[in-house]
Coordinates of C-alpha atoms and ligand atoms in Angstrom, one line a residue:
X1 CA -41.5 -22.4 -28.1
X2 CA -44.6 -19.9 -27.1
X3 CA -46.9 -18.7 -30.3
X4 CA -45.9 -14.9 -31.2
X5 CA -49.0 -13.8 -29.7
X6 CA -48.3 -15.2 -26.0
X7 CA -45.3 -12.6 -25.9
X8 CA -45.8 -9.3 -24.7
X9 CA -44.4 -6.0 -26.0
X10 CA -42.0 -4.0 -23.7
X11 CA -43.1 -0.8 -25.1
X12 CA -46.6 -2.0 -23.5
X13 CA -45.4 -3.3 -20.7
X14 CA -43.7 0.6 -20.0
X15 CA -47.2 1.7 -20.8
X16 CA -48.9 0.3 -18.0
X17 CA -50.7 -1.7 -19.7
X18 CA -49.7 -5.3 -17.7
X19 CA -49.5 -3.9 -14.5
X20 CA -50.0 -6.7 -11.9
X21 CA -50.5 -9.3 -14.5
X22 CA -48.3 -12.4 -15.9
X23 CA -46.6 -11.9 -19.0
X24 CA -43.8 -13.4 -20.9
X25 CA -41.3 -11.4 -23.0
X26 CA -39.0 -12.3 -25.2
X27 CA -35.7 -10.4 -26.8
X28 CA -31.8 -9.6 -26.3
X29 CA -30.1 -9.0 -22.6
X30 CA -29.2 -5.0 -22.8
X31 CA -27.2 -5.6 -19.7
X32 CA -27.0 -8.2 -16.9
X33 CA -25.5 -7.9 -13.2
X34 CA -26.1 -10.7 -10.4
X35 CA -24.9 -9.6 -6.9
X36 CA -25.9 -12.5 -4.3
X37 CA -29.0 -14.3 -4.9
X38 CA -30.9 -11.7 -6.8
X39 CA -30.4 -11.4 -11.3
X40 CA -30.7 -8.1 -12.5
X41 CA -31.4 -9.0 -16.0
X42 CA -32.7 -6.0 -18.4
X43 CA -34.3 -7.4 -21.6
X44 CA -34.7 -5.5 -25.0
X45 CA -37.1 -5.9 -27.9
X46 CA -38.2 -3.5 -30.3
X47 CA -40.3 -1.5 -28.6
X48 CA -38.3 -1.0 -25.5
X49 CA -35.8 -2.4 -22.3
X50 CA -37.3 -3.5 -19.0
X51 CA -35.7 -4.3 -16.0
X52 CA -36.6 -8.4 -14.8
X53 CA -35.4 -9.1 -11.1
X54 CA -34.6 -12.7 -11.1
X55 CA -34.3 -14.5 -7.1
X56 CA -32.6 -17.5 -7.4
X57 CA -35.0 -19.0 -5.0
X58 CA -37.8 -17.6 -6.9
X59 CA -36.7 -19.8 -10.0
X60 CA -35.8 -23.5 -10.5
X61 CA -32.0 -24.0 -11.1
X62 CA -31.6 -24.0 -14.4
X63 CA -33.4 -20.8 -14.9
X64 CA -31.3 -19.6 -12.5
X65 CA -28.5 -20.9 -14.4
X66 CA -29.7 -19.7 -17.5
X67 CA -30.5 -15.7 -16.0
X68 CA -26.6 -15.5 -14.7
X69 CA -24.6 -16.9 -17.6
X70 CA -26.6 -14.7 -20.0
X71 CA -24.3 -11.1 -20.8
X72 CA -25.0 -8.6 -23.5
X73 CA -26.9 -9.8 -26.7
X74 CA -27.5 -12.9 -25.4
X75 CA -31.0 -13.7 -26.6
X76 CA -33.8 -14.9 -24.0
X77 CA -37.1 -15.1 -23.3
X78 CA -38.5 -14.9 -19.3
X79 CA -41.8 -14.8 -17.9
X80 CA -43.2 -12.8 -14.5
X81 CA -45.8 -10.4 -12.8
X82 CA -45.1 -6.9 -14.0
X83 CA -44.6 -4.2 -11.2
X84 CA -44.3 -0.8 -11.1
X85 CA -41.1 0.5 -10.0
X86 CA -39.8 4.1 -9.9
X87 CA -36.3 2.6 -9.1
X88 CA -36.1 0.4 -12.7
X89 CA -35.6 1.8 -16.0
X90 CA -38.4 3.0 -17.4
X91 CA -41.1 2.4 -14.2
X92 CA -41.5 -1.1 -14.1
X93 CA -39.7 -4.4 -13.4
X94 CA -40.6 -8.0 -13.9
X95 CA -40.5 -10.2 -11.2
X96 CA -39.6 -13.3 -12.9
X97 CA -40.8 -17.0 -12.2
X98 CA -38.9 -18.2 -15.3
X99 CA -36.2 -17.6 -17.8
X100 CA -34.9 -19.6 -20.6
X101 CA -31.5 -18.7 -22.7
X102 CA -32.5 -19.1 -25.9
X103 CA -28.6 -18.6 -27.1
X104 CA -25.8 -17.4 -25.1
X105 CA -23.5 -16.5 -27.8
X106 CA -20.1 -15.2 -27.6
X107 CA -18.7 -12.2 -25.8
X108 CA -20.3 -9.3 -27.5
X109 CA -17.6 -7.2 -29.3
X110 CA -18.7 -3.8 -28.9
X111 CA -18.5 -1.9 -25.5
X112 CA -18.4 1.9 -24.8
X113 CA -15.9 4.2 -26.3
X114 CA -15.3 2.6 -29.3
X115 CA -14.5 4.6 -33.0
X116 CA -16.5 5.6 -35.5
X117 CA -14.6 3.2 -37.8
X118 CA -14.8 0.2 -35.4
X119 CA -18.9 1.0 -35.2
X120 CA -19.1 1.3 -39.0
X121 CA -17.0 -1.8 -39.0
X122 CA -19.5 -3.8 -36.7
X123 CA -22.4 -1.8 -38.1
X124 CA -24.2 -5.0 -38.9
X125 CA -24.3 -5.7 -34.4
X126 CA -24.5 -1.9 -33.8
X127 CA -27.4 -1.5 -35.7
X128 CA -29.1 -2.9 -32.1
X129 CA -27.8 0.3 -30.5
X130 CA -30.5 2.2 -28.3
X131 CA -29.4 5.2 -30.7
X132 CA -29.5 3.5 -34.0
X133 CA -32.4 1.4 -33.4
X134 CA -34.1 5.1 -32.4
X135 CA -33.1 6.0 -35.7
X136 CA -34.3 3.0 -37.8
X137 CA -37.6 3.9 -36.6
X138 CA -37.3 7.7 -37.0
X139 CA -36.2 6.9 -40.6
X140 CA -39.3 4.5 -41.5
X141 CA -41.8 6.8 -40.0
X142 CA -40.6 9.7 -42.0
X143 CA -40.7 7.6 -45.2
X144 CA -44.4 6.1 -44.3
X145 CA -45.3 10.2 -44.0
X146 CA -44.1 10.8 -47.5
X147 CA -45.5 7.9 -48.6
X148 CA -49.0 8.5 -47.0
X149 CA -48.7 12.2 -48.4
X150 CA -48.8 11.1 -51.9
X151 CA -51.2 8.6 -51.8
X152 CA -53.3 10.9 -50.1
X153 CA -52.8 13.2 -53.4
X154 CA -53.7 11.1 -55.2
X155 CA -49.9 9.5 -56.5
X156 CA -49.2 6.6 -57.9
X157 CA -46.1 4.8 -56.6
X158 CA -43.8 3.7 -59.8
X159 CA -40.6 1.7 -60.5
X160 CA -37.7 2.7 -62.4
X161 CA -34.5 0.6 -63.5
X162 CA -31.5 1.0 -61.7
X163 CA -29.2 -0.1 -64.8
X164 CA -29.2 2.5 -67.3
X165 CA -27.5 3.8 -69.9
X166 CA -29.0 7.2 -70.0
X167 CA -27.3 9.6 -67.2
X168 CA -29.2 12.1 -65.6
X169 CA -27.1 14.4 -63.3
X170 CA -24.0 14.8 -65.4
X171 CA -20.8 12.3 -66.3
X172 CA -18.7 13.3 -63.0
X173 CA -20.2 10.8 -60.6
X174 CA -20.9 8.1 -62.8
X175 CA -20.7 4.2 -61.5
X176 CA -19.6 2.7 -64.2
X177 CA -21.0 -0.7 -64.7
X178 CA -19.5 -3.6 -67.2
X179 CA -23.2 -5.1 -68.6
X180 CA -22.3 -8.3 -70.4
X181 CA -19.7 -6.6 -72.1
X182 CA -21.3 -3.3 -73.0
X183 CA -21.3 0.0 -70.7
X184 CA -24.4 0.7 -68.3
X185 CA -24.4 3.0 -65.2
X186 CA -26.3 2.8 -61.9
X187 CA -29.0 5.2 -62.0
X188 CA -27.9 9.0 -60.6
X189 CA -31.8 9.2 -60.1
X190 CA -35.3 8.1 -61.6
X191 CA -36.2 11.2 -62.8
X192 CA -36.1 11.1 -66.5
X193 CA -38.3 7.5 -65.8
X194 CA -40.5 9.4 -63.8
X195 CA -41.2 11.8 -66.6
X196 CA -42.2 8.9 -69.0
X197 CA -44.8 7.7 -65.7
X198 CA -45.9 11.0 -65.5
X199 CA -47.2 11.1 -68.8
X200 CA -49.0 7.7 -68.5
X201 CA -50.5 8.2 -65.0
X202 CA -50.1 12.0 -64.5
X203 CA -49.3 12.7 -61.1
X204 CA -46.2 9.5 -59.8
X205 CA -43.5 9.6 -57.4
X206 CA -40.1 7.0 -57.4
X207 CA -38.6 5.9 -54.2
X208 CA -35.4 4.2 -55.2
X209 CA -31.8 4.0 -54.5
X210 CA -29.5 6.7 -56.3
X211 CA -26.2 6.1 -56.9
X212 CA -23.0 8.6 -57.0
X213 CA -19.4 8.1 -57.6
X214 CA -19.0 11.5 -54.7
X215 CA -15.2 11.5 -54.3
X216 CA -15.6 13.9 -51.2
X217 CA -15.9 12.8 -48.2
X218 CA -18.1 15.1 -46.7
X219 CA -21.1 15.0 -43.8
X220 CA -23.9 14.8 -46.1
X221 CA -22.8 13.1 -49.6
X222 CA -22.9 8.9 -49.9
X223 CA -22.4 7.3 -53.1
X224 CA -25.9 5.4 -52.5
X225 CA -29.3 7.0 -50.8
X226 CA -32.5 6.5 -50.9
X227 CA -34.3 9.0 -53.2
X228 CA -37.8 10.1 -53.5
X229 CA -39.0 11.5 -56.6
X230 CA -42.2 12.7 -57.8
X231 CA -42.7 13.9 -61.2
X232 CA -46.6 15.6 -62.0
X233 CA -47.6 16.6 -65.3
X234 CA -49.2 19.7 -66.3
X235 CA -46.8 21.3 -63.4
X236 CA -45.0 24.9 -62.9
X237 CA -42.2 26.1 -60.8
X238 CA -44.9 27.6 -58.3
X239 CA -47.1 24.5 -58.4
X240 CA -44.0 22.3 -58.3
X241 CA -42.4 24.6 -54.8
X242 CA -45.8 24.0 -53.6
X243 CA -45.8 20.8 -53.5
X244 CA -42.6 20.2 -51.6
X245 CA -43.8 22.6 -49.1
X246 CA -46.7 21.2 -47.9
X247 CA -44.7 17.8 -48.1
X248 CA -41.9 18.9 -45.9
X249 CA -45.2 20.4 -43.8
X250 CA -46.9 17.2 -43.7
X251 CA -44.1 15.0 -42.5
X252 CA -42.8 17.3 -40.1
X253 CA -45.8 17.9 -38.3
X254 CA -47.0 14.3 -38.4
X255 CA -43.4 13.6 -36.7
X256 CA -43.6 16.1 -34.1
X257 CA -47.1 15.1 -33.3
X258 CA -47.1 11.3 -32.9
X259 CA -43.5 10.7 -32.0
X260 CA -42.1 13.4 -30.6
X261 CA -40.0 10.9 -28.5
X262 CA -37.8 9.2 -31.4
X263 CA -37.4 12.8 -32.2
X264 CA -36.2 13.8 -28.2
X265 CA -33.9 10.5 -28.5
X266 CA -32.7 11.3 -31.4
X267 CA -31.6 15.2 -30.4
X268 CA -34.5 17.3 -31.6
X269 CA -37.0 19.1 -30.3
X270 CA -40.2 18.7 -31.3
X271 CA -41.0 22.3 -31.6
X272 CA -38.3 23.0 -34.4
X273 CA -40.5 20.8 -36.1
X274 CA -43.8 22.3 -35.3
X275 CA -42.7 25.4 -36.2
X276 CA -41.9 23.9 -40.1
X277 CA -45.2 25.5 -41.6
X278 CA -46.2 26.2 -45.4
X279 CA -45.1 28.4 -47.3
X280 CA -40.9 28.9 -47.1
X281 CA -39.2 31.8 -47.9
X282 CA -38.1 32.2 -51.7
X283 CA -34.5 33.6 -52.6
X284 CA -34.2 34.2 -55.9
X285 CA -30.7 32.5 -56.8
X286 CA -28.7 36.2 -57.5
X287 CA -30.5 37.6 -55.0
X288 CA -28.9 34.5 -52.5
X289 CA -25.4 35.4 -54.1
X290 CA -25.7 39.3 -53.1
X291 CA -26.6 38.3 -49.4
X292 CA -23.8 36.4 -49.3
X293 CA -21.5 38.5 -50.8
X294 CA -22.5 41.2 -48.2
X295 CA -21.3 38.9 -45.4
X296 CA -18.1 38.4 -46.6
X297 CA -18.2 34.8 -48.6
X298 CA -16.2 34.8 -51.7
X299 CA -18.8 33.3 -54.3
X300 CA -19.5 34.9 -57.3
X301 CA -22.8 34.8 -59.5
X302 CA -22.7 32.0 -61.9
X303 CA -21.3 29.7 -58.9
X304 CA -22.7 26.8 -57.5
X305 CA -23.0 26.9 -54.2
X306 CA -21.5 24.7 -51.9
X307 CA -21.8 23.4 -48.0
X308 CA -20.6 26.9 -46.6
X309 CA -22.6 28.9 -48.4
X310 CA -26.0 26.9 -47.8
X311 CA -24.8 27.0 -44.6
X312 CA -24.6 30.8 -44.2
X313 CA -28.0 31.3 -45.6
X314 CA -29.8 29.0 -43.1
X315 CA -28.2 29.1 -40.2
X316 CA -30.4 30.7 -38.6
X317 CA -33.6 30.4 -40.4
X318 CA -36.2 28.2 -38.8
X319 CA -37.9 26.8 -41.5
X320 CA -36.7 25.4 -45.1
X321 CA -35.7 28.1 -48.0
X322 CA -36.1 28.4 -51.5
X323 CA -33.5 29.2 -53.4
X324 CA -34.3 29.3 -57.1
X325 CA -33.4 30.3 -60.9
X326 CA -30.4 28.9 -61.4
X327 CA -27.8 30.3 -63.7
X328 CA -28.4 28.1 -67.0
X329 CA -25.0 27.2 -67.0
X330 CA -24.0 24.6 -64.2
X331 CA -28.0 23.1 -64.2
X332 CA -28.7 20.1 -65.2
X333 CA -29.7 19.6 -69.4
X334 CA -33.1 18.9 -68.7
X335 CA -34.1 21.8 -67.1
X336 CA -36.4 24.3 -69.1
X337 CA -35.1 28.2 -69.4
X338 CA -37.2 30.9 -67.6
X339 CA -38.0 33.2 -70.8
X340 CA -38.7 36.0 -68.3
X341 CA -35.2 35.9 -66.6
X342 CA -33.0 34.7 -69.8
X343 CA -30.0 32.6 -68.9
X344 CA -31.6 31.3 -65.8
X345 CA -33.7 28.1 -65.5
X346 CA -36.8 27.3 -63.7
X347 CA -35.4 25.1 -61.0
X348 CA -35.4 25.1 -57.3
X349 CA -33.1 23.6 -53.9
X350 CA -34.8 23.7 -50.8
X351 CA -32.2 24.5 -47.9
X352 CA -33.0 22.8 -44.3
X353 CA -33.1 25.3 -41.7
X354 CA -30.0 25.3 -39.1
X355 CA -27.2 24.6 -41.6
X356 CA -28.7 21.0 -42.6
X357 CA -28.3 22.4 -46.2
X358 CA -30.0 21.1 -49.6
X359 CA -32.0 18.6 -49.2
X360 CA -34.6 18.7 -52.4
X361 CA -33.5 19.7 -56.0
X362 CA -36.3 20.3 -58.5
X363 CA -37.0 21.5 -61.3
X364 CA -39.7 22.4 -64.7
X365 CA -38.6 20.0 -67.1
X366 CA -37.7 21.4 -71.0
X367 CA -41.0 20.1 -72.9
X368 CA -40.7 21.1 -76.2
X369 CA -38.2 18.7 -78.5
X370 CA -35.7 21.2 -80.3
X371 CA -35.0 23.1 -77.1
X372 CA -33.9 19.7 -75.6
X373 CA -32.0 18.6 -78.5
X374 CA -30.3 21.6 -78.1
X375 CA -28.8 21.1 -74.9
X376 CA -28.5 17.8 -75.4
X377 CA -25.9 18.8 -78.2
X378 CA -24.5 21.9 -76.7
X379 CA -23.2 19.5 -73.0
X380 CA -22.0 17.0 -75.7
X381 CA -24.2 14.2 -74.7
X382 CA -24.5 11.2 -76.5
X383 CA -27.6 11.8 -78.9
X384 CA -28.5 7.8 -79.4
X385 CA -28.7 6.7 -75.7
X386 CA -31.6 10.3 -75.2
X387 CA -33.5 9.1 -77.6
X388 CA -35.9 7.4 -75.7
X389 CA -36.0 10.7 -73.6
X390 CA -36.8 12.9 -76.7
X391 CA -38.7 10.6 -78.0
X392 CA -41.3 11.9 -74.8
X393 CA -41.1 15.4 -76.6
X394 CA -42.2 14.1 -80.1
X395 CA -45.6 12.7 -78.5
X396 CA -47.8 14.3 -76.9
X397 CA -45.5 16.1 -74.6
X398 CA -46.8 18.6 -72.1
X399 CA -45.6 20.9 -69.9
X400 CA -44.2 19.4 -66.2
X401 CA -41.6 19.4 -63.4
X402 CA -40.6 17.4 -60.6
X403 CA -37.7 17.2 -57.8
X404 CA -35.9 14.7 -55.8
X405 CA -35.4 14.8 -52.0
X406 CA -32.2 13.0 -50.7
X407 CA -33.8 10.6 -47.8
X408 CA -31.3 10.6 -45.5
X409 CA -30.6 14.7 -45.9
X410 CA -34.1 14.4 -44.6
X411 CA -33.4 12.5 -41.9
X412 CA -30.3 13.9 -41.1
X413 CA -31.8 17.2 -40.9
X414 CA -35.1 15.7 -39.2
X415 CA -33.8 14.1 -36.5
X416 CA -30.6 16.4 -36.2
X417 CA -28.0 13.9 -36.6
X418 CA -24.5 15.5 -37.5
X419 CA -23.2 13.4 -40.1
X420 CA -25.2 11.6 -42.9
X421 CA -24.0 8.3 -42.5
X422 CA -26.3 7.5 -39.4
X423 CA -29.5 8.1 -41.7
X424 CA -29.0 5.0 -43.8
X425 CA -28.2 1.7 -42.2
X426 CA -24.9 0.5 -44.2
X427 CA -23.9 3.8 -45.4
X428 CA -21.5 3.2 -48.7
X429 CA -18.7 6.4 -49.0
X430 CA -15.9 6.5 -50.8
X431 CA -14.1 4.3 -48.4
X432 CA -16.7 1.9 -47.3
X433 CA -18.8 -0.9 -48.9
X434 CA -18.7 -3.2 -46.2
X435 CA -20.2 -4.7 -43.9
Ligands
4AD501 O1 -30.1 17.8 -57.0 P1 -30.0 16.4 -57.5 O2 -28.8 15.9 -58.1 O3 -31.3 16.2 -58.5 C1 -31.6 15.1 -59.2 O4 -31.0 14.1 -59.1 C2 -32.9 15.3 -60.0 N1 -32.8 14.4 -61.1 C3 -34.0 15.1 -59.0 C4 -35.3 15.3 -59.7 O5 -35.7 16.4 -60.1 N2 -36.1 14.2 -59.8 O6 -30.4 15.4 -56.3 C5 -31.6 15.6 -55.6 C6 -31.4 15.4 -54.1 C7 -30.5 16.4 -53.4 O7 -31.2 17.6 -53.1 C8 -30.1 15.7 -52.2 O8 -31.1 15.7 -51.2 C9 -29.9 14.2 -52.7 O9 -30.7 14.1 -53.8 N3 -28.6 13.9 -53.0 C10 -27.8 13.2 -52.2 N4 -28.0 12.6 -51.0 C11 -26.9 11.9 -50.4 N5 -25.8 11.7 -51.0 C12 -25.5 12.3 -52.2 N6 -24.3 12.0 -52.8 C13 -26.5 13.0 -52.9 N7 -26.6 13.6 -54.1 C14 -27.9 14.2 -54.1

């Protein structure tokens, strides 16, 4: 077998940059059709498919062989002079002076017109799907933006467990987790970790897994995503809405910018995302519940909202909304009381535009110790297993806030997919943990 570095890229190939020239390529057969002497054999890697014209007399006879037993997902590897050709896929075609079989393989299982539970079945061979190969790269670029944004402010990047035994969104969606005969959970989020980071390195964000027991099965809920969450210290509401928006800013732009076709492929023009520019609109939370009221949804103040509602409210806005002060009472215990709008707190969702819905929820975090013990006591929660977490209130606290954005909301939202299992690779819902 050829070094790495003897094989060329498709995706270069397509950019012209072989033309005329001898290459060899190696990958999977997208498709294959042989009609006389003449091997029609289109090749996939990573970066692309290109079309390779194989003539049997071209070839010596096993190559020939080998180029018209191959079918789909047989992996190959071929060699030829690249040509440009506005009949192939793509503009070019190989003409091929040899092709090896690397492995036939067995009829490939999946053709066209198959269900969504047959694809989530054989997720682990559809992942190599034109579509959800498009989205595996959509989905890492966004998460290098994010990444790059925080480093460029300055973040440092921490690590918090994932076994716990201190919840952090509430008991309903719990996984419950037997740890050598005592009770642990999976981590809901990172947040109240990220708090303790915070005050060691100031300014930190988590990118984890999250894990919820969501008994709905819904477009955008998975009992495990990927969640990002930065926590700064010395933070307020405005400095913490701030922040998300020139996020959101920064990864949208760099998106539309420098791949504007994983966004086309995926469904979404580029321009939606141009348009996403700091700063977003800011609802106050009763102010949300009067507009929506006065179009006819039955919500009443001191409801959460829900799919329909976001919904209403952004479909059709262009760019993310704010929607903030939460009553008090259905926000999370952590979350510190606005003392000039008693009985709400100083949190905030950020809708995606279009009727993507929530996709970050942050908040300022309760900094002073009795105010925390106090709602740790009034929702009933186990004082011992917080004590670690008030402990952070007893030393040096200060004030701060943070919020965590859902991953694949982003990308569902991003690269306008319509249901949230296509943004994570093995998504696991109430009905599915395998493959
Ligand atoms: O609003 P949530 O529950 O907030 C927290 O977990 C905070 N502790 C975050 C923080 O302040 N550090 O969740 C935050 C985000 C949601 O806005 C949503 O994007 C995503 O996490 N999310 C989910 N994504 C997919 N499936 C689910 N079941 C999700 N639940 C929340």
């Amino acid at each position: 077998m050829a070094k790495a570095g003897e094989y060329s890229k498709i995706g270069d190939i397509l950019a012209g940059k072989h033309t005329g020239k001898k290459v060899k390529i190696r990958g999977w057969v997208h498709r294959q059709r042989t009609s006389g002497g003449l091997a029609f054999v289109v090749m996939r890697d990573a970066t692309g498919v290109l079309q390779c014209a194989v003539k049997k007399d071209a070839v010596d006879e096993k190559d020939w062989k080998d180029a018209t037993n191959v079918f789909v997902e047989s992996s190959a590897e071929c060699e030829g002079i690249v040509k440009e050709d506005k009949r192939a896929p793509g503009g070019f075609e190989l003409g091929v002076s040899g092709f090896n079989a690397i492995f036939i393989g067995e009829a490939f299982p999946i053709a066209k017109d198959q269900s969504v539970e047959f694809l989530l079945d054989t997720r682990h061979l559809w992942l190599r799907s034109q579509r959800l190969t498009n989205i595996l790269k959509g989905r890492d670029y966004i998460t290098r933006y994010l990444r790059q944004f925080f480093f460029e402010h300055d973040f440092f990047e921490c690590t918090p467990p994932i076994i716990t035994r201190s919840a952090c969104e509430g008991g309903a969606t719990l996984f419950k987790l037997d740890y050598f005969g005592d009770m642990a959970y999976l981590s809901q989020s990172g947040q109240m970790y990220g708090e303790v980071f915070s005050f060691s390195l100031g300014n930190i964000f988590i990118l984890a897994p999250s894990f919820r027991a969501e008994p709905s099965r819904t477009i955008r809920h998975l009992a495990e995503y990927w969640h990002l969450e930065p926590e700064m210290a010395f933070y307020s509401q405005k400095m913490n809405m701030e922040l998300q928006e020139d996020m959101i800013e920064f990864v949208c732009q760099k998106m539309a910018k420098e791949h504007p076709d994983i966004l086309q492929a995926a469904g979404r023009d580029p321009n939606d995302l141009l348009m996403v520019k700091a700063p977003f609109p800011r609802i106050d939370y009763g102010k949300a519940i009067e507009m929506l009221q006065e179009k006819g949804l039955k919500i009443e103040y001191g409801q959460d909202m829900g799919a329909d509602e976001e919904a209403e409210l952004t479909k059709d806005t262009k760019i993310p909304i704010f929607v903030h002060n939460h009553p008090k009472a259905f926000k999370a215990f952590y979350m510190r009381e606005d003392k000039s709008k008693p009985g709400t707190v100083l949190s905030n969702d950020l809708l995606a535009p279009q009727g993507h819905g929530e996709i970050i929820g942050g908040s300022e975090r309760i900094w002073e110790h009795d105010e925390l013990m106090a709602r740790v006591k009034e929702q009933n929660l186990p004082e011992k297993e917080y004590q670690w977490y008030l402990d952070l209130r007893r030393y040096g606290s200060v004030p701060h806030a943070g919020f965590g954005l859902g991953i694949e909301r982003l990308v569902k939202w991003m690269l306008n997919l319509d249901h949230i299992r296509d943004a994570i690779p093995f998504p696991r819902t109430i009905n599915r943990a395998y493959p």
